[in-house]
Amino acid sequence: MESATPVIVAIDGPAGTGKSSTSKAVAAQLGLSYLDTGAQYRAITWWMVNNGIDTDDPAAIAAAAGKPEIVSGTDPQAPTITVDGVDVAGPIRTQEVSSKVSAVSAVPEVRARITELQRSIAASAANGVVVEGRDIGTTVLPDADLKIFLTASPEARAARRSGELKGADVHSTREALIKRDAADSSRKTSPLAKADDAVEVDTTELTLAQVIECVVTLVEEKRAGK
């Protein structure tokens, strides 16, 4: 597809709101690159766990933050992520990594390292990029052309996430999501927050197709006005 004006789109929001599915589909439909920033934080967490770094020790995490080489492939049809040349797309989704990613992500040195990586990827995306995460519109790309903040009720998010996790208990999933929200929203460095100029889209009652259509329309309107 011929790409129009390059556009940088930031999509933020808590877990289970449909960020990844929406971002990938929108990028593919509009001929944009795609970046899953959460995968980068999971990747550095995976590396810490694999290399015996104490993830309860912020100083140890900070000291090691610059060591792993993290490379993100930005094709929305087949996004990839490697650490030191190893494909970690599967391993970073384990429960062990999920339980430790908030603590690792809260360390300022980790955020500085990953934020720098994210900005360089966005800057080099020739046709534009959809970047999804928790602090993209507020911290990583505050000058993004379009900022979208996806929300949904905890119940809807838990149902979606437990569906993804194949038979996980909805109640415990909901509790874990609320705990993750609290950790991400209260951390000192780049907390999960809606940018003042972000468009909020509540996905609770929407199908994925409806959310994608809504975001595509917002991006096309923004591109037409650039």
PDB file of C-alpha atoms in Angstrom:
ATOM      1  CA  MET A   1       0.000   0.000   0.000  1.00  0.00           C
ATOM      2  CA  GLU A   2       1.250   3.456  -0.859  1.00  0.00           C
ATOM      3  CA  SER A   3       1.880   5.346   2.336  1.00  0.00           C
ATOM      4  CA  ALA A   4       0.776   8.950   2.609  1.00  0.00           C
ATOM      5  CA  THR A   5       2.421  11.509   4.884  1.00  0.00           C
ATOM      6  CA  PRO A   6       4.567   9.825   7.573  1.00  0.00           C
ATOM      7  CA  VAL A   7       2.720   9.879  10.869  1.00  0.00           C
ATOM      8  CA  ILE A   8       3.793   8.917  14.387  1.00  0.00           C
ATOM      9  CA  VAL A   9       0.968   7.392  16.416  1.00  0.00           C
ATOM     10  CA  ALA A  10       1.271   6.754  20.173  1.00  0.00           C
ATOM     11  CA  ILE A  11      -1.173   4.242  21.643  1.00  0.00           C
ATOM     12  CA  ASP A  12      -1.122   3.956  25.437  1.00  0.00           C
ATOM     13  CA  GLY A  13      -3.259   2.288  28.031  1.00  0.00           C
ATOM     14  CA  PRO A  14      -3.257  -0.445  30.667  1.00  0.00           C
ATOM     15  CA  ALA A  15      -2.989  -4.176  29.914  1.00  0.00           C
ATOM     16  CA  GLY A  16      -5.980  -5.910  28.348  1.00  0.00           C
ATOM     17  CA  THR A  17      -7.413  -2.905  26.511  1.00  0.00           C
ATOM     18  CA  GLY A  18      -6.545  -4.283  23.078  1.00  0.00           C
ATOM     19  CA  LYS A  19      -3.416  -2.182  22.490  1.00  0.00           C
ATOM     20  CA  SER A  20      -1.331  -4.818  20.734  1.00  0.00           C
ATOM     21  CA  SER A  21      -4.027  -6.248  18.471  1.00  0.00           C
ATOM     22  CA  THR A  22      -5.254  -2.765  17.568  1.00  0.00           C
ATOM     23  CA  SER A  23      -1.798  -1.288  17.003  1.00  0.00           C
ATOM     24  CA  LYS A  24      -0.625  -4.152  14.784  1.00  0.00           C
ATOM     25  CA  ALA A  25      -3.792  -4.097  12.665  1.00  0.00           C
ATOM     26  CA  VAL A  26      -3.773  -0.299  12.266  1.00  0.00           C
ATOM     27  CA  ALA A  27      -0.091  -0.292  11.282  1.00  0.00           C
ATOM     28  CA  ALA A  28      -0.614  -3.095   8.765  1.00  0.00           C
ATOM     29  CA  GLN A  29      -3.681  -1.422   7.255  1.00  0.00           C
ATOM     30  CA  LEU A  30      -1.993   1.968   6.883  1.00  0.00           C
ATOM     31  CA  GLY A  31       1.472   0.824   5.803  1.00  0.00           C
ATOM     32  CA  LEU A  32       3.184   1.942   9.016  1.00  0.00           C
ATOM     33  CA  SER A  33       5.878   0.335  11.140  1.00  0.00           C
ATOM     34  CA  TYR A  34       4.832  -1.117  14.511  1.00  0.00           C
ATOM     35  CA  LEU A  35       6.634  -1.126  17.857  1.00  0.00           C
ATOM     36  CA  ASP A  36       5.551  -3.075  20.933  1.00  0.00           C
ATOM     37  CA  THR A  37       7.408  -1.274  23.721  1.00  0.00           C
ATOM     38  CA  GLY A  38       6.108  -3.656  26.361  1.00  0.00           C
ATOM     39  CA  ALA A  39       7.995  -6.465  24.633  1.00  0.00           C
ATOM     40  CA  GLN A  40      11.214  -4.470  25.060  1.00  0.00           C
ATOM     41  CA  TYR A  41      10.664  -4.175  28.813  1.00  0.00           C
ATOM     42  CA  ARG A  42       9.804  -7.874  28.940  1.00  0.00           C
ATOM     43  CA  ALA A  43      12.985  -8.616  26.974  1.00  0.00           C
ATOM     44  CA  ILE A  44      15.256  -6.762  29.380  1.00  0.00           C
ATOM     45  CA  THR A  45      13.433  -8.429  32.291  1.00  0.00           C
ATOM     46  CA  TRP A  46      13.954 -11.848  30.693  1.00  0.00           C
ATOM     47  CA  TRP A  47      17.659 -11.061  30.317  1.00  0.00           C
ATOM     48  CA  MET A  48      17.922 -10.034  33.985  1.00  0.00           C
ATOM     49  CA  VAL A  49      16.234 -13.256  35.138  1.00  0.00           C
ATOM     50  CA  ASN A  50      18.362 -15.396  32.801  1.00  0.00           C
ATOM     51  CA  ASN A  51      21.582 -13.758  33.960  1.00  0.00           C
ATOM     52  CA  GLY A  52      20.886 -14.113  37.659  1.00  0.00           C
ATOM     53  CA  ILE A  53      20.305 -10.413  38.348  1.00  0.00           C
ATOM     54  CA  ASP A  54      18.239  -9.899  41.512  1.00  0.00           C
ATOM     55  CA  THR A  55      15.066  -8.242  40.208  1.00  0.00           C
ATOM     56  CA  ASP A  56      14.270  -7.049  43.734  1.00  0.00           C
ATOM     57  CA  ASP A  57      17.498  -5.022  43.776  1.00  0.00           C
ATOM     58  CA  PRO A  58      17.146  -1.758  41.800  1.00  0.00           C
ATOM     59  CA  ALA A  59      20.886  -1.041  42.048  1.00  0.00           C
ATOM     60  CA  ALA A  60      21.760  -4.423  40.504  1.00  0.00           C
ATOM     61  CA  ILE A  61      19.197  -3.853  37.732  1.00  0.00           C
ATOM     62  CA  ALA A  62      20.540  -0.348  37.084  1.00  0.00           C
ATOM     63  CA  ALA A  63      24.119  -1.621  36.856  1.00  0.00           C
ATOM     64  CA  ALA A  64      23.150  -4.215  34.230  1.00  0.00           C
ATOM     65  CA  ALA A  65      20.678  -2.109  32.232  1.00  0.00           C
ATOM     66  CA  GLY A  66      23.145  -1.290  29.457  1.00  0.00           C
ATOM     67  CA  LYS A  67      24.379  -4.853  28.865  1.00  0.00           C
ATOM     68  CA  PRO A  68      21.772  -6.695  26.760  1.00  0.00           C
ATOM     69  CA  GLU A  69      21.425  -5.877  23.064  1.00  0.00           C
ATOM     70  CA  ILE A  70      17.704  -5.637  22.297  1.00  0.00           C
ATOM     71  CA  VAL A  71      16.542  -5.531  18.683  1.00  0.00           C
ATOM     72  CA  SER A  72      12.895  -5.016  17.712  1.00  0.00           C
ATOM     73  CA  GLY A  73      11.589  -5.922  14.264  1.00  0.00           C
ATOM     74  CA  THR A  74       8.858  -3.445  13.274  1.00  0.00           C
ATOM     75  CA  ASP A  75       6.881  -5.352  10.612  1.00  0.00           C
ATOM     76  CA  PRO A  76       3.294  -5.334  11.967  1.00  0.00           C
ATOM     77  CA  GLN A  77       2.557  -8.648  10.204  1.00  0.00           C
ATOM     78  CA  ALA A  78       5.470 -10.373  11.944  1.00  0.00           C
ATOM     79  CA  PRO A  79       7.024  -8.312  14.758  1.00  0.00           C
ATOM     80  CA  THR A  80      10.178  -9.826  16.223  1.00  0.00           C
ATOM     81  CA  ILE A  81      12.287  -9.276  19.300  1.00  0.00           C
ATOM     82  CA  THR A  82      15.763 -10.582  20.022  1.00  0.00           C
ATOM     83  CA  VAL A  83      18.146 -10.228  22.959  1.00  0.00           C
ATOM     84  CA  ASP A  84      21.836 -10.705  22.149  1.00  0.00           C
ATOM     85  CA  GLY A  85      20.732 -12.389  18.907  1.00  0.00           C
ATOM     86  CA  VAL A  86      18.335 -14.838  20.609  1.00  0.00           C
ATOM     87  CA  ASP A  87      14.649 -14.869  19.583  1.00  0.00           C
ATOM     88  CA  VAL A  88      12.754 -14.237  22.833  1.00  0.00           C
ATOM     89  CA  ALA A  89       9.228 -13.666  21.474  1.00  0.00           C
ATOM     90  CA  GLY A  90       8.000 -16.757  23.357  1.00  0.00           C
ATOM     91  CA  PRO A  91      10.097 -16.701  26.554  1.00  0.00           C
ATOM     92  CA  ILE A  92       9.222 -13.071  27.393  1.00  0.00           C
ATOM     93  CA  ARG A  93       5.523 -14.024  27.773  1.00  0.00           C
ATOM     94  CA  THR A  94       6.051 -16.427  30.676  1.00  0.00           C
ATOM     95  CA  GLN A  95       4.419 -15.858  34.053  1.00  0.00           C
ATOM     96  CA  GLU A  96       7.867 -15.416  35.636  1.00  0.00           C
ATOM     97  CA  VAL A  97       8.681 -12.477  33.344  1.00  0.00           C
ATOM     98  CA  SER A  98       5.149 -11.053  33.710  1.00  0.00           C
ATOM     99  CA  SER A  99       5.481 -11.039  37.499  1.00  0.00           C
ATOM    100  CA  LYS A 100       8.809  -9.169  37.433  1.00  0.00           C
ATOM    101  CA  VAL A 101       8.456  -6.721  34.533  1.00  0.00           C
ATOM    102  CA  SER A 102       6.890  -3.914  36.616  1.00  0.00           C
ATOM    103  CA  ALA A 103       9.770  -3.937  39.102  1.00  0.00           C
ATOM    104  CA  VAL A 104      12.426  -3.933  36.374  1.00  0.00           C
ATOM    105  CA  SER A 105      10.567  -1.298  34.328  1.00  0.00           C
ATOM    106  CA  ALA A 106      10.399   1.041  37.317  1.00  0.00           C
ATOM    107  CA  VAL A 107      14.200   1.417  37.477  1.00  0.00           C
ATOM    108  CA  PRO A 108      15.116   4.806  35.933  1.00  0.00           C
ATOM    109  CA  GLU A 109      18.238   3.467  34.199  1.00  0.00           C
ATOM    110  CA  VAL A 110      16.147   0.796  32.467  1.00  0.00           C
ATOM    111  CA  ARG A 111      13.567   3.346  31.341  1.00  0.00           C
ATOM    112  CA  ALA A 112      16.265   5.699  30.045  1.00  0.00           C
ATOM    113  CA  ARG A 113      17.892   2.882  28.062  1.00  0.00           C
ATOM    114  CA  ILE A 114      14.650   1.572  26.537  1.00  0.00           C
ATOM    115  CA  THR A 115      13.229   5.062  25.895  1.00  0.00           C
ATOM    116  CA  GLU A 116      16.340   5.952  23.891  1.00  0.00           C
ATOM    117  CA  LEU A 117      15.910   2.752  21.872  1.00  0.00           C
ATOM    118  CA  GLN A 118      12.232   3.518  21.227  1.00  0.00           C
ATOM    119  CA  ARG A 119      12.926   7.066  20.074  1.00  0.00           C
ATOM    120  CA  SER A 120      15.601   5.914  17.631  1.00  0.00           C
ATOM    121  CA  ILE A 121      13.248   3.307  16.142  1.00  0.00           C
ATOM    122  CA  ALA A 122      10.448   5.873  15.761  1.00  0.00           C
ATOM    123  CA  ALA A 123      12.822   8.404  14.193  1.00  0.00           C
ATOM    124  CA  SER A 124      14.029   5.893  11.599  1.00  0.00           C
ATOM    125  CA  ALA A 125      10.548   4.707  10.510  1.00  0.00           C
ATOM    126  CA  ALA A 126      10.369   6.184   7.001  1.00  0.00           C
ATOM    127  CA  ASN A 127       6.588   5.896   6.536  1.00  0.00           C
ATOM    128  CA  GLY A 128       5.703   6.509  10.166  1.00  0.00           C
ATOM    129  CA  VAL A 129       5.046   4.161  13.046  1.00  0.00           C
ATOM    130  CA  VAL A 130       2.443   3.014  15.554  1.00  0.00           C
ATOM    131  CA  VAL A 131       4.116   2.773  18.969  1.00  0.00           C
ATOM    132  CA  GLU A 132       2.186   1.107  21.770  1.00  0.00           C
ATOM    133  CA  GLY A 133       2.950   1.156  25.467  1.00  0.00           C
ATOM    134  CA  ARG A 134       2.192   2.938  28.720  1.00  0.00           C
ATOM    135  CA  ASP A 135       4.192   6.175  28.559  1.00  0.00           C
ATOM    136  CA  ILE A 136       4.560   6.824  24.831  1.00  0.00           C
ATOM    137  CA  GLY A 137       2.414   9.957  24.531  1.00  0.00           C
ATOM    138  CA  THR A 138       3.634  11.410  27.828  1.00  0.00           C
ATOM    139  CA  THR A 139       7.359  10.562  27.893  1.00  0.00           C
ATOM    140  CA  VAL A 140       8.756   8.670  24.915  1.00  0.00           C
ATOM    141  CA  LEU A 141       7.167  10.589  22.033  1.00  0.00           C
ATOM    142  CA  PRO A 142       5.521  13.691  23.511  1.00  0.00           C
ATOM    143  CA  ASP A 143       5.483  15.258  20.018  1.00  0.00           C
ATOM    144  CA  ALA A 144       3.679  12.294  18.396  1.00  0.00           C
ATOM    145  CA  ASP A 145       1.273  13.373  15.665  1.00  0.00           C
ATOM    146  CA  LEU A 146      -1.600  11.463  17.258  1.00  0.00           C
ATOM    147  CA  LYS A 147      -1.967  10.141  20.798  1.00  0.00           C
ATOM    148  CA  ILE A 148      -4.611   7.583  21.691  1.00  0.00           C
ATOM    149  CA  PHE A 149      -5.343   6.248  25.171  1.00  0.00           C
ATOM    150  CA  LEU A 150      -7.281   2.962  25.243  1.00  0.00           C
ATOM    151  CA  THR A 151      -9.282   2.079  28.335  1.00  0.00           C
ATOM    152  CA  ALA A 152     -11.705  -0.685  29.338  1.00  0.00           C
ATOM    153  CA  SER A 153     -13.332  -1.902  32.543  1.00  0.00           C
ATOM    154  CA  PRO A 154     -11.218  -4.250  34.711  1.00  0.00           C
ATOM    155  CA  GLU A 155     -13.806  -6.989  34.087  1.00  0.00           C
ATOM    156  CA  ALA A 156     -13.577  -6.687  30.288  1.00  0.00           C
ATOM    157  CA  ARG A 157      -9.791  -6.573  30.412  1.00  0.00           C
ATOM    158  CA  ALA A 158      -9.587  -9.632  32.685  1.00  0.00           C
ATOM    159  CA  ALA A 159     -11.903 -11.606  30.407  1.00  0.00           C
ATOM    160  CA  ARG A 160      -9.752 -10.753  27.368  1.00  0.00           C
ATOM    161  CA  ARG A 161      -6.454 -11.440  29.103  1.00  0.00           C
ATOM    162  CA  SER A 162      -7.588 -14.785  30.572  1.00  0.00           C
ATOM    163  CA  GLY A 163      -8.797 -15.714  27.082  1.00  0.00           C
ATOM    164  CA  GLU A 164      -5.306 -14.956  25.763  1.00  0.00           C
ATOM    165  CA  LEU A 165      -3.748 -16.978  28.570  1.00  0.00           C
ATOM    166  CA  LYS A 166      -5.880 -20.022  27.656  1.00  0.00           C
ATOM    167  CA  GLY A 167      -8.041 -20.867  30.614  1.00  0.00           C
ATOM    168  CA  ALA A 168      -6.508 -18.595  33.260  1.00  0.00           C
ATOM    169  CA  ASP A 169      -8.886 -17.762  36.106  1.00  0.00           C
ATOM    170  CA  VAL A 170     -10.708 -14.498  35.337  1.00  0.00           C
ATOM    171  CA  HIS A 171     -10.848 -13.384  38.968  1.00  0.00           C
ATOM    172  CA  SER A 172      -7.127 -13.846  39.632  1.00  0.00           C
ATOM    173  CA  THR A 173      -6.354 -12.284  36.249  1.00  0.00           C
ATOM    174  CA  ARG A 174      -8.442  -9.240  37.215  1.00  0.00           C
ATOM    175  CA  GLU A 175      -6.588  -8.942  40.535  1.00  0.00           C
ATOM    176  CA  ALA A 176      -3.220  -9.202  38.757  1.00  0.00           C
ATOM    177  CA  LEU A 177      -4.229  -6.508  36.247  1.00  0.00           C
ATOM    178  CA  ILE A 178      -5.347  -4.119  38.987  1.00  0.00           C
ATOM    179  CA  LYS A 179      -2.074  -4.717  40.849  1.00  0.00           C
ATOM    180  CA  ARG A 180      -0.095  -4.089  37.635  1.00  0.00           C
ATOM    181  CA  ASP A 181      -2.061  -0.874  36.973  1.00  0.00           C
ATOM    182  CA  ALA A 182      -1.273   0.376  40.466  1.00  0.00           C
ATOM    183  CA  ALA A 183       2.442  -0.374  40.063  1.00  0.00           C
ATOM    184  CA  ASP A 184       2.630   1.224  36.619  1.00  0.00           C
ATOM    185  CA  SER A 185       0.584   4.291  37.549  1.00  0.00           C
ATOM    186  CA  SER A 186       2.457   5.031  40.775  1.00  0.00           C
ATOM    187  CA  ARG A 187       6.079   4.552  39.688  1.00  0.00           C
ATOM    188  CA  LYS A 188       8.171   7.715  39.877  1.00  0.00           C
ATOM    189  CA  THR A 189       9.696   7.439  36.400  1.00  0.00           C
ATOM    190  CA  SER A 190       7.306   7.703  33.445  1.00  0.00           C
ATOM    191  CA  PRO A 191       4.147   6.382  35.085  1.00  0.00           C
ATOM    192  CA  LEU A 192       1.209   5.047  33.080  1.00  0.00           C
ATOM    193  CA  ALA A 193      -0.802   8.197  32.383  1.00  0.00           C
ATOM    194  CA  LYS A 194      -3.018   9.687  29.717  1.00  0.00           C
ATOM    195  CA  ALA A 195      -1.405  12.602  27.863  1.00  0.00           C
ATOM    196  CA  ASP A 196      -3.408  15.838  28.018  1.00  0.00           C
ATOM    197  CA  ASP A 197      -3.832  15.865  24.246  1.00  0.00           C
ATOM    198  CA  ALA A 198      -4.630  12.151  23.852  1.00  0.00           C
ATOM    199  CA  VAL A 199      -7.921  10.899  22.426  1.00  0.00           C
ATOM    200  CA  GLU A 200      -9.470   8.429  24.887  1.00  0.00           C
ATOM    201  CA  VAL A 201     -11.176   5.364  23.412  1.00  0.00           C
ATOM    202  CA  ASP A 202     -13.140   3.136  25.824  1.00  0.00           C
ATOM    203  CA  THR A 203     -13.026  -0.374  24.334  1.00  0.00           C
ATOM    204  CA  THR A 204     -15.243  -2.083  26.960  1.00  0.00           C
ATOM    205  CA  GLU A 205     -18.281  -2.413  24.685  1.00  0.00           C
ATOM    206  CA  LEU A 206     -16.444  -2.455  21.353  1.00  0.00           C
ATOM    207  CA  THR A 207     -15.335  -5.396  19.241  1.00  0.00           C
ATOM    208  CA  LEU A 208     -11.696  -5.439  18.157  1.00  0.00           C
ATOM    209  CA  ALA A 209     -12.795  -4.609  14.602  1.00  0.00           C
ATOM    210  CA  GLN A 210     -14.661  -1.533  15.880  1.00  0.00           C
ATOM    211  CA  VAL A 211     -11.634  -0.338  17.860  1.00  0.00           C
ATOM    212  CA  ILE A 212      -9.374  -0.783  14.816  1.00  0.00           C
ATOM    213  CA  GLU A 213     -11.820   1.097  12.604  1.00  0.00           C
ATOM    214  CA  CYS A 214     -12.028   3.931  15.116  1.00  0.00           C
ATOM    215  CA  VAL A 215      -8.237   4.292  15.360  1.00  0.00           C
ATOM    216  CA  VAL A 216      -7.699   4.017  11.587  1.00  0.00           C
ATOM    217  CA  THR A 217     -10.207   6.851  11.114  1.00  0.00           C
ATOM    218  CA  LEU A 218      -8.385   9.012  13.681  1.00  0.00           C
ATOM    219  CA  VAL A 219      -5.031   8.380  11.973  1.00  0.00           C
ATOM    220  CA  GLU A 220      -6.413   9.089   8.497  1.00  0.00           C
ATOM    221  CA  GLU A 221      -7.971  12.342   9.711  1.00  0.00           C
ATOM    222  CA  LYS A 222      -4.657  13.355  11.272  1.00  0.00           C
ATOM    223  CA  ARG A 223      -2.699  12.497   8.107  1.00  0.00           C
ATOM    224  CA  ALA A 224      -5.139  14.407   5.925  1.00  0.00           C
ATOM    225  CA  GLY A 225      -4.710  17.476   8.114  1.00  0.00           C
ATOM    226  CA  LYS A 226      -0.879  17.405   8.212  1.00  0.00           C
TER     227      LYS A 226
END
